[in-house]
PDB file of C-alpha atoms in Angstrom:
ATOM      1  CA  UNK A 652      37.950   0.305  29.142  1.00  0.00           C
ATOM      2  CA  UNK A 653      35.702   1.981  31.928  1.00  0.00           C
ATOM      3  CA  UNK A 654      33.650  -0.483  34.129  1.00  0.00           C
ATOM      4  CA  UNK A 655      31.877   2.338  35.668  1.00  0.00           C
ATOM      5  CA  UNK A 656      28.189   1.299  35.227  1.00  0.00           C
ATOM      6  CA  UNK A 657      26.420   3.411  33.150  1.00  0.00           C
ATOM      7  CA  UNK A 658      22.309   3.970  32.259  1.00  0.00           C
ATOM      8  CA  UNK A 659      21.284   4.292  28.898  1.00  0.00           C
ATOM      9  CA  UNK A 660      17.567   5.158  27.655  1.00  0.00           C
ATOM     10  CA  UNK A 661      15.874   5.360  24.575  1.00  0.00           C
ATOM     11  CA  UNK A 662      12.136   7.207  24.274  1.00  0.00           C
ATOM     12  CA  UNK A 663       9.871   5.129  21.889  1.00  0.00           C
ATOM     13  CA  UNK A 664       7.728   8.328  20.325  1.00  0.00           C
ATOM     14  CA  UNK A 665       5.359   8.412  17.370  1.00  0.00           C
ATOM     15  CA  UNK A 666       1.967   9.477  15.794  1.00  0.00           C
ATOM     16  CA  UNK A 667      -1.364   8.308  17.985  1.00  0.00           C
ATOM     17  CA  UNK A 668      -1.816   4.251  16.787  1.00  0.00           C
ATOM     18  CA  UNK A 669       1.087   3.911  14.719  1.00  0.00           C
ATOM     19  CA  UNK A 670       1.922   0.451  17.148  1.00  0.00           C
ATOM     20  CA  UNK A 671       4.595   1.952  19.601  1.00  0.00           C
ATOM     21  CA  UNK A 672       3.465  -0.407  22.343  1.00  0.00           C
ATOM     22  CA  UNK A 673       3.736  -3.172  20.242  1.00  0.00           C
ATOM     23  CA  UNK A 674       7.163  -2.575  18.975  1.00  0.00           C
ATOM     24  CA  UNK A 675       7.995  -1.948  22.941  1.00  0.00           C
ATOM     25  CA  UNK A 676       6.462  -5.529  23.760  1.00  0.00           C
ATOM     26  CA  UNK A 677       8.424  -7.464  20.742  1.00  0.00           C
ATOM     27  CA  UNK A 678      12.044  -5.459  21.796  1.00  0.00           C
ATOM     28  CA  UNK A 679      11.356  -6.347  25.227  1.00  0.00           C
ATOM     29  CA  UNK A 680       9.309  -9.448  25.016  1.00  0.00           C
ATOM     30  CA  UNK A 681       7.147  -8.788  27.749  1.00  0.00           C
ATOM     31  CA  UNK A 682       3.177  -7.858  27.273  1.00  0.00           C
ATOM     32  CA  UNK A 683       3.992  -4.588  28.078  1.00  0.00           C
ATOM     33  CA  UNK A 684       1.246  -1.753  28.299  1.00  0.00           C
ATOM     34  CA  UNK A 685      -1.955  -1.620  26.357  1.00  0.00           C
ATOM     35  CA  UNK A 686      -2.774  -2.568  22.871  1.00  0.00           C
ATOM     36  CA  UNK A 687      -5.633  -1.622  21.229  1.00  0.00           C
ATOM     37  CA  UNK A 688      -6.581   0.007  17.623  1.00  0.00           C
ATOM     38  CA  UNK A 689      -7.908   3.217  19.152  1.00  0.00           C
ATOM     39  CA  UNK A 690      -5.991   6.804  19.518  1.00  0.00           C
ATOM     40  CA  UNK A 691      -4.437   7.440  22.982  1.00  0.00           C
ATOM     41  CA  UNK A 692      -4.203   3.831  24.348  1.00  0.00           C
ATOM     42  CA  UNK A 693      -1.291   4.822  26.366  1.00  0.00           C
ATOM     43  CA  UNK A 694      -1.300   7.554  28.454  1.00  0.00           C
ATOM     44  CA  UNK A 695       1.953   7.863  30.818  1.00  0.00           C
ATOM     45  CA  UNK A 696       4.929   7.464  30.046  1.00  0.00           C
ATOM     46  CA  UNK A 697       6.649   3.852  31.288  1.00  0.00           C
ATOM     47  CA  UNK A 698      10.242   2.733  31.346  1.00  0.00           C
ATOM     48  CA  UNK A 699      11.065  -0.852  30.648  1.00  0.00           C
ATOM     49  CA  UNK A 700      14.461  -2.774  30.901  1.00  0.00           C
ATOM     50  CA  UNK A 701      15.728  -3.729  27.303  1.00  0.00           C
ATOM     51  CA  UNK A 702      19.012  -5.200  28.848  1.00  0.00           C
ATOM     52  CA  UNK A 703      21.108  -5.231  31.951  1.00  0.00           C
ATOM     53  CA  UNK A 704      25.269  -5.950  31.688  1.00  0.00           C
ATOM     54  CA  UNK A 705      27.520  -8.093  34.364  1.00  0.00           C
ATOM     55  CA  UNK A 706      29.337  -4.475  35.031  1.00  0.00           C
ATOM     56  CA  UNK A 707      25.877  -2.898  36.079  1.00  0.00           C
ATOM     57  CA  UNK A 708      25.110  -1.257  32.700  1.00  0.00           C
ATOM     58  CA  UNK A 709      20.957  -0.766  31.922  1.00  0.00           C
ATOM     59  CA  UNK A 710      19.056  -0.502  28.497  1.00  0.00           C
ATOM     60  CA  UNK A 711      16.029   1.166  29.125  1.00  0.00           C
ATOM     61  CA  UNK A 712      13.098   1.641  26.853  1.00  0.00           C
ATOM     62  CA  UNK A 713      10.326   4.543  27.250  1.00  0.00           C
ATOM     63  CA  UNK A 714       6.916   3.860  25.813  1.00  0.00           C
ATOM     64  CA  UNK A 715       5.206   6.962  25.149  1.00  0.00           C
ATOM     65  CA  UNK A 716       1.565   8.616  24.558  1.00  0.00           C
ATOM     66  CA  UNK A 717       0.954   9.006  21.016  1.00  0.00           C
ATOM     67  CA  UNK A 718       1.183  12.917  19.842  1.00  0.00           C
ATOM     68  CA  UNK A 719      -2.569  13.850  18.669  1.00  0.00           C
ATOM     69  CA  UNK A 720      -3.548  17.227  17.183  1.00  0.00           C
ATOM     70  CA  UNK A 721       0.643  18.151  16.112  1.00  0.00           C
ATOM     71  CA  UNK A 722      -0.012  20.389  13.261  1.00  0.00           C
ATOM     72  CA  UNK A 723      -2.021  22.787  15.718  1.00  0.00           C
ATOM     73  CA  UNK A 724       0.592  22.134  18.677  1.00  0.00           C
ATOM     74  CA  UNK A 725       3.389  23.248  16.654  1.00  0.00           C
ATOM     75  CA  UNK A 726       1.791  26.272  16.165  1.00  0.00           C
ATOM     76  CA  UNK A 727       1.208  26.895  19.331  1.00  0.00           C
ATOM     77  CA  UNK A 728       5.100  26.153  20.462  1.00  0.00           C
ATOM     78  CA  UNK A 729       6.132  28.388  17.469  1.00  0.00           C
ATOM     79  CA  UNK A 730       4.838  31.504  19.437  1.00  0.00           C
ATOM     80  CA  UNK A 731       7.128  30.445  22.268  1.00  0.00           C
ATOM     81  CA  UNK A 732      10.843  31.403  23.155  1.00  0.00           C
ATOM     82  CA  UNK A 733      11.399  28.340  24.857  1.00  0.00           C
ATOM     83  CA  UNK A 734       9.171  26.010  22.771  1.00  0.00           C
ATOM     84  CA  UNK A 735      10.086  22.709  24.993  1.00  0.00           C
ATOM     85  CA  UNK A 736      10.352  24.295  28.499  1.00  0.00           C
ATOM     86  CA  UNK A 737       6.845  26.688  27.832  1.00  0.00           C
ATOM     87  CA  UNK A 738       5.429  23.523  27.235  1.00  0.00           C
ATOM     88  CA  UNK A 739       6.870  21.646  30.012  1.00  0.00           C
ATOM     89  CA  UNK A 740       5.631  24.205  32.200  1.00  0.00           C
ATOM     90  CA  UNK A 741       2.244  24.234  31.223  1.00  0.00           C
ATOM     91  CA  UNK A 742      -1.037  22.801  32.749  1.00  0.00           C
ATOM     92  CA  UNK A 743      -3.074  21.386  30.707  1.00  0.00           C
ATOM     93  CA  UNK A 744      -6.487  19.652  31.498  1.00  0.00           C
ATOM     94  CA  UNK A 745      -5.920  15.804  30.796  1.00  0.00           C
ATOM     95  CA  UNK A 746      -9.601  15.450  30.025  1.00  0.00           C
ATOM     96  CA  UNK A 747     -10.830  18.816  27.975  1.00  0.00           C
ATOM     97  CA  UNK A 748      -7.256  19.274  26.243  1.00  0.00           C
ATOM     98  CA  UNK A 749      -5.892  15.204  26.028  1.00  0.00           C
ATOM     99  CA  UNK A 750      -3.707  15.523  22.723  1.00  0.00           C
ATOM    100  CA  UNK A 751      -1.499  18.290  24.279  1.00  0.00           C
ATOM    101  CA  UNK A 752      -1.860  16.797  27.418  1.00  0.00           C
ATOM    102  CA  UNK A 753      -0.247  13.265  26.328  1.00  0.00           C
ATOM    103  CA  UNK A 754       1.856  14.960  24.046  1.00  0.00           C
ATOM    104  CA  UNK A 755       3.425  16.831  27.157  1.00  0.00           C
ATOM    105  CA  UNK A 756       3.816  13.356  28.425  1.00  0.00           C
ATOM    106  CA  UNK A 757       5.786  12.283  25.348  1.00  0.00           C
ATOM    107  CA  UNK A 758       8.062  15.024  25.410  1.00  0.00           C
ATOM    108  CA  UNK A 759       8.927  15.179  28.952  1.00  0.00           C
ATOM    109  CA  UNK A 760      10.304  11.839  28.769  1.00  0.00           C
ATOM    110  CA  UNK A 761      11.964  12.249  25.887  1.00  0.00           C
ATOM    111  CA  UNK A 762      13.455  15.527  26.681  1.00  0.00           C
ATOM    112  CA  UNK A 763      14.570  14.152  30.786  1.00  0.00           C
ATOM    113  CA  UNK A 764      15.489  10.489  30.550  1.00  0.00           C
ATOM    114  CA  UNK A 765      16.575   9.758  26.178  1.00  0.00           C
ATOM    115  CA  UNK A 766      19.831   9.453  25.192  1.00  0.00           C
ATOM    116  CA  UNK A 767      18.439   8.534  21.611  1.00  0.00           C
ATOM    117  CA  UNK A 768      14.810   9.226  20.297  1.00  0.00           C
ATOM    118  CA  UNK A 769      13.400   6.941  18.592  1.00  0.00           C
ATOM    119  CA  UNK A 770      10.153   7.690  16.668  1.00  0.00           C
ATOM    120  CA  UNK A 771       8.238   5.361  14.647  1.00  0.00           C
ATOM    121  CA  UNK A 772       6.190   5.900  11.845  1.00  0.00           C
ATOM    122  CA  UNK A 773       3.221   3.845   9.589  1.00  0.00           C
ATOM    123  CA  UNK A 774       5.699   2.655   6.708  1.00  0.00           C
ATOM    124  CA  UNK A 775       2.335   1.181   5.347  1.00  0.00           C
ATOM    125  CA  UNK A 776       1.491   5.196   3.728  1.00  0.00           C
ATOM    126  CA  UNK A 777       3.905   7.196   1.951  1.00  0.00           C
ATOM    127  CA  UNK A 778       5.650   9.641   3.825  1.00  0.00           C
ATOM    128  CA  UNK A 779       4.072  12.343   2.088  1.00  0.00           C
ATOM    129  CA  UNK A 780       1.230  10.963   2.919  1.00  0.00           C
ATOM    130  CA  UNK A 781       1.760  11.672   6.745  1.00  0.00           C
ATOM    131  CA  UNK A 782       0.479  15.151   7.248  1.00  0.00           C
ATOM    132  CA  UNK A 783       1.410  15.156  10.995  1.00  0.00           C
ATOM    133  CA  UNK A 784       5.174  14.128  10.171  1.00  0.00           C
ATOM    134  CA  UNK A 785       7.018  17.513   9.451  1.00  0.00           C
ATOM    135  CA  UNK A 786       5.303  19.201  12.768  1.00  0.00           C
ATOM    136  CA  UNK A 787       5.927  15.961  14.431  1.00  0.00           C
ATOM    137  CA  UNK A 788      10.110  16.272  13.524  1.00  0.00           C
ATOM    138  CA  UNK A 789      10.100  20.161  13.842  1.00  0.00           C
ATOM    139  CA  UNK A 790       8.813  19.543  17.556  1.00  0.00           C
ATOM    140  CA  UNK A 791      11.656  16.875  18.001  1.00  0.00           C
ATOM    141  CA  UNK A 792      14.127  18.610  16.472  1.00  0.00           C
ATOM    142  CA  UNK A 793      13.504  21.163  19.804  1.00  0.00           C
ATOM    143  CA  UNK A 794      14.412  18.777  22.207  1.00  0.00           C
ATOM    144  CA  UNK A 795      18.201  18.450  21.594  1.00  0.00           C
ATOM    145  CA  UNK A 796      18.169  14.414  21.061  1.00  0.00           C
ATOM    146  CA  UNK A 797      19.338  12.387  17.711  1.00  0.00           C
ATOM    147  CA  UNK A 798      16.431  10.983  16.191  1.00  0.00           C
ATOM    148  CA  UNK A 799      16.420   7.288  14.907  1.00  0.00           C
ATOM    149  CA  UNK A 800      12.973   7.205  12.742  1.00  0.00           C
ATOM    150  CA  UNK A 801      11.706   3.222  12.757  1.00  0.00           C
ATOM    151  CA  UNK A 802       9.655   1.877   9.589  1.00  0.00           C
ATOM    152  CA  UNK A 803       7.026   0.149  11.023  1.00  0.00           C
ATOM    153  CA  UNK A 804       3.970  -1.916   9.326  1.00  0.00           C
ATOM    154  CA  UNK A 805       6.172  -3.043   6.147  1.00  0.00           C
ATOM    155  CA  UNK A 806       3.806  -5.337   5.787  1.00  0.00           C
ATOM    156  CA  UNK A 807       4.765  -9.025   5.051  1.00  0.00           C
ATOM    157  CA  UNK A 808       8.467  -9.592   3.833  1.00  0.00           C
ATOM    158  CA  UNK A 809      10.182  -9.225   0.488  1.00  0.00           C
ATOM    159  CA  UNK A 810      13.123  -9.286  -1.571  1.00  0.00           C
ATOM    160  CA  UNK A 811      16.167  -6.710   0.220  1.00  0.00           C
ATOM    161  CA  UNK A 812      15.908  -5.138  -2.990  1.00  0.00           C
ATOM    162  CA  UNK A 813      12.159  -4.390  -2.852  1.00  0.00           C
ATOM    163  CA  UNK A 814      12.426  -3.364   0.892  1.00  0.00           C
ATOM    164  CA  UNK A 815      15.194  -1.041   0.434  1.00  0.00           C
ATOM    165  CA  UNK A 816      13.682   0.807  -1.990  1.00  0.00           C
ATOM    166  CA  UNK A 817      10.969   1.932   0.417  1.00  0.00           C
ATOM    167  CA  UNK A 818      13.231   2.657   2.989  1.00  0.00           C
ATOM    168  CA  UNK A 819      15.475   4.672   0.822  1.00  0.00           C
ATOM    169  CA  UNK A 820      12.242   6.722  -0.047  1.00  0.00           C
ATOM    170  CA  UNK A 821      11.963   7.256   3.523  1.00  0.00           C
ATOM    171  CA  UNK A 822      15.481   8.555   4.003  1.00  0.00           C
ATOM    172  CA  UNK A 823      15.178  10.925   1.086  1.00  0.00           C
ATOM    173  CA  UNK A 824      12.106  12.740   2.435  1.00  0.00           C
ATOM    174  CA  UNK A 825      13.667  13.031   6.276  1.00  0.00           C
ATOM    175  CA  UNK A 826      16.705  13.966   4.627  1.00  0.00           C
ATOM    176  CA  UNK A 827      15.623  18.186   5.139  1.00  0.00           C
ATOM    177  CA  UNK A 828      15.408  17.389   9.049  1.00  0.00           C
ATOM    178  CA  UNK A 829      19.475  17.295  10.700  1.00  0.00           C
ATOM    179  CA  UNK A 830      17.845  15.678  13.976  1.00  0.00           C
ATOM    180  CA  UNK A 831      16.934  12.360  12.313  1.00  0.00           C
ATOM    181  CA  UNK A 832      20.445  11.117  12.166  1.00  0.00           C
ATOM    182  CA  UNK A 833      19.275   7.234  10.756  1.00  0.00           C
ATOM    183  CA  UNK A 834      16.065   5.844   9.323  1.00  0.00           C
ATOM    184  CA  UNK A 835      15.742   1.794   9.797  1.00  0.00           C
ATOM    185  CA  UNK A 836      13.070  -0.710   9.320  1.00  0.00           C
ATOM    186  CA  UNK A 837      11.741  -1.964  12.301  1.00  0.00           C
ATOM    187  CA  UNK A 838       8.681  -3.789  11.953  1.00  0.00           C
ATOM    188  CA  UNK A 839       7.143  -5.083  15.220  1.00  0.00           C
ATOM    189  CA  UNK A 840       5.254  -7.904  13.375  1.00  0.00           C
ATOM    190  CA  UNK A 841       7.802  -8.696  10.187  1.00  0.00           C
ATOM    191  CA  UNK A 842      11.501  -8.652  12.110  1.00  0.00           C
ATOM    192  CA  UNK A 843      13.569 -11.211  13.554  1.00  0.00           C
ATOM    193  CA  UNK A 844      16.195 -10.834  16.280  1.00  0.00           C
ATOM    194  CA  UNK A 845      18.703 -10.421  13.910  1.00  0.00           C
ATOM    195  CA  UNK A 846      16.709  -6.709  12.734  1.00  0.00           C
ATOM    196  CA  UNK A 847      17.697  -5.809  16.283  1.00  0.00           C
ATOM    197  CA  UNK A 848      21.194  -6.499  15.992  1.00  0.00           C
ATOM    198  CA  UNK A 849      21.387  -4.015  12.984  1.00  0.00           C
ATOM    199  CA  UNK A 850      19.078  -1.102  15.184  1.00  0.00           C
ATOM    200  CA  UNK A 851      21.628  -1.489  18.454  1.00  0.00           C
ATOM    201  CA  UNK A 852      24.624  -1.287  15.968  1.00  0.00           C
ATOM    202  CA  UNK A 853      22.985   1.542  14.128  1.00  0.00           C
ATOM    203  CA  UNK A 854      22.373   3.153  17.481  1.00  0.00           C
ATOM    204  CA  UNK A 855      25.827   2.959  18.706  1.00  0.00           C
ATOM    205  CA  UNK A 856      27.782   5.959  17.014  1.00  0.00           C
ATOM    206  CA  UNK A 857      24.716   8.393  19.011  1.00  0.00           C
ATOM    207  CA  UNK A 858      25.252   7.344  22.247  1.00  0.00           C
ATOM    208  CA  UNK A 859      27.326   9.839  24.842  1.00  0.00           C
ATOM    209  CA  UNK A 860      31.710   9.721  24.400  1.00  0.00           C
ATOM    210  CA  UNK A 861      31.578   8.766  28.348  1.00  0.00           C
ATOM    211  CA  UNK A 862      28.328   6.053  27.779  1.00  0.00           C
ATOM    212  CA  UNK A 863      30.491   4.127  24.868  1.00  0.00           C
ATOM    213  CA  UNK A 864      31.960   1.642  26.682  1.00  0.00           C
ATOM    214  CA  UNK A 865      28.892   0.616  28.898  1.00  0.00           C
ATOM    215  CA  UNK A 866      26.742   0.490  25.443  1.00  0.00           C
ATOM    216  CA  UNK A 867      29.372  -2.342  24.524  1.00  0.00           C
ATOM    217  CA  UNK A 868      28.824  -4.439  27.304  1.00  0.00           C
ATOM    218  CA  UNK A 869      25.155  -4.184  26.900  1.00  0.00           C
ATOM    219  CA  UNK A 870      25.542  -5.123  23.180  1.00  0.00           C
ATOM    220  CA  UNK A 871      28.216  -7.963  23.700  1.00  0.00           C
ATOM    221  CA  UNK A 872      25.401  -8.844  26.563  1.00  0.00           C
ATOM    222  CA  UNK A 873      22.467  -8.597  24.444  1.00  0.00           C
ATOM    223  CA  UNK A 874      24.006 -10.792  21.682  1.00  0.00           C
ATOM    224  CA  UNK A 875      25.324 -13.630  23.948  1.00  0.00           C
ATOM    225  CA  UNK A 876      21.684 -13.514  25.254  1.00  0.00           C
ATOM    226  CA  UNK A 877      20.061 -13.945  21.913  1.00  0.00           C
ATOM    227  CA  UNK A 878      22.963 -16.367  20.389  1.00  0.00           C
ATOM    228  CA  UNK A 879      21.982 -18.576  23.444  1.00  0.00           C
ATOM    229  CA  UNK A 880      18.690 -18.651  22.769  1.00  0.00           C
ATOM    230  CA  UNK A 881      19.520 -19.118  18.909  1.00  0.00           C
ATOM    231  CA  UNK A 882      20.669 -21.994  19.859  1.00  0.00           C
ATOM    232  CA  UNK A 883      17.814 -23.590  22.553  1.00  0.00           C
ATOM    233  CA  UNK A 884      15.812 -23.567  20.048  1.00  0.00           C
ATOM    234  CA  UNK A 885      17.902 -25.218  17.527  1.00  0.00           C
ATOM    235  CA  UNK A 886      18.768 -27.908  19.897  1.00  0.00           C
ATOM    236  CA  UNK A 887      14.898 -28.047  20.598  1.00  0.00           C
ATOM    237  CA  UNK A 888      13.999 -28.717  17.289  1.00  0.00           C
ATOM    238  CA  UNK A 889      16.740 -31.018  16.625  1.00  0.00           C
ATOM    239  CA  UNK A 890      15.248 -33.091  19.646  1.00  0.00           C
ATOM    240  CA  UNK A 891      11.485 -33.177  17.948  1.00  0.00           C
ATOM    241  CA  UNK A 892      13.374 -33.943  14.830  1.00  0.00           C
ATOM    242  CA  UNK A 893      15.150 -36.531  16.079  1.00  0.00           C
ATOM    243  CA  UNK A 894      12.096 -38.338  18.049  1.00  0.00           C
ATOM    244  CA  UNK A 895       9.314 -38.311  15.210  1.00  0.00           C
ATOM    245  CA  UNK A 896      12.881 -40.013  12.922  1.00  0.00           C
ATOM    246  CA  UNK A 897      12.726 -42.020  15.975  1.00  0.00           C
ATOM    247  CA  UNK A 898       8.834 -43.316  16.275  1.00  0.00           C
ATOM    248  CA  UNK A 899       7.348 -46.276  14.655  1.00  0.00           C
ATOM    249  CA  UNK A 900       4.251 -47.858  14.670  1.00  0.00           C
ATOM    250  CA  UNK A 901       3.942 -51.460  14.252  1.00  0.00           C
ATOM    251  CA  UNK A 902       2.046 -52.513  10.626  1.00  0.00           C
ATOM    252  CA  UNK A 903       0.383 -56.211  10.607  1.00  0.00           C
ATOM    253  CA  UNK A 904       1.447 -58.642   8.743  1.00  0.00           C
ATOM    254  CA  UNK A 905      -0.861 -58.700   5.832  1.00  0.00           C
ATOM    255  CA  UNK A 906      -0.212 -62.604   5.252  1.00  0.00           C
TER     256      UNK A 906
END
């Protein structure tokens, strides 16, 4: 197996407000960026370390301006040969023309530094619901990247059965778009560690031939992390267990 240290990155991309920053804050559990419930919070694009192997391997994450007006920026990347590069290329005015100007933003991460795209979506509407979603693929599907969509905002958990159902709905309408090569649920607010372990396993069969074997060592590295802290807390809680077993308060003798 290669030890050659390798750098892998993912670009966190979605809809204006659909809680990108705060799915980048729970993966990497740092207050990352700025959350607020406006459009546009964020407006560069940041790279954050998601992991980091013995052998030198790093897990980067990319969080991303929201795309604003898609429906009418498709359009205009339609009328281009080079739909990614013309827009890559041009100048627009951050302050008179701010959707395309953070959507250039988005896409020049995701289109320089992602090995895998990952784009979230508001789980809490129906996908048909989401009238920015088909421009928002067709634009992706340009770049050249597999596309992991994320189901975020499930709301509070439920049965596997129930859950599944919605996701499944999900994967049907995608289904017409090649790039998105998995749909998962995601949720920034609902998941446990354990959700991640499915996403990096899910991940795995995207990543680069020659990236495979540093993408191990940052999962075998991710999971000893988390197993480690698994168990902290479980010997954490056995302690406070333990010591209220342990107290006693004296009662007077009623005689």
């Amino acid at each position: 197996m290669s030890e050659v240290p390798v750098k892998i990155q993912f670009a966190l991309v979605s809809h204006t407000n659909n809680g990108k920053t705060t799915l980048a804050r729970t993966l990497v559990g740092v207050d990352v960026g700025e959350v607020r419930d406006a459009a546009h919070v964020t407006t560069f694009a940041e790279a954050h370390p998601l992991q980091t192997s013995a052998a030198g391997d790093t897990l980067l994450l990319w969080d991303t301006p929201g795309f604003g007006d898609s429906v009418r920026l498709l359009k205009r990347l339609s009328l281009a040969g080079n739909p990614i590069g013309w827009f890559l290329r041009e100048v627009f005015d951050r302050y008179r023309d701010r959707p395309f100007w953070l959507s250039q933003q988005a896409l020049r991460a995701a289109k320089d530094e992602a090995d895998v795209v990952l784009y979230l979506v508001n789980s809490a509407e129906p996908p048909g619901d989401a009238g920015y979603l088909p421009a928002e693929i067709n634009i992706l599907e340009w770049l050249g990247k597999p596309v992991v969509v994320l189901l975020n905002q499930m709301g509070a958990p439920r049965p596997g059965a129930q859950e599944g159902v919605e996701q499944q709905q999900w994967k049907t309408h995608l289904a017409r778009f090649p790039v998105v090569r998995e749909v998962l649920a995601l949720d920034a607010f609902a998941r446990c560690w354990v959700h991640e372990h499915v996403f990096y396993e899910a991940v795995a069969p995207l990543i680069d031939a020659e990236k495979q074997a540093g993408y191990e060592r940052l999962r075998a590295a991710w999971e000893a992390n988390n197993r480690q802290r698994y168990a902290s807390a479980l010997r954490m809680t056995a302690e406070e267990v333990a010591a209220a077993a342990r107290a006693s308060e004296p009662v007077p003798d009623a005689g």
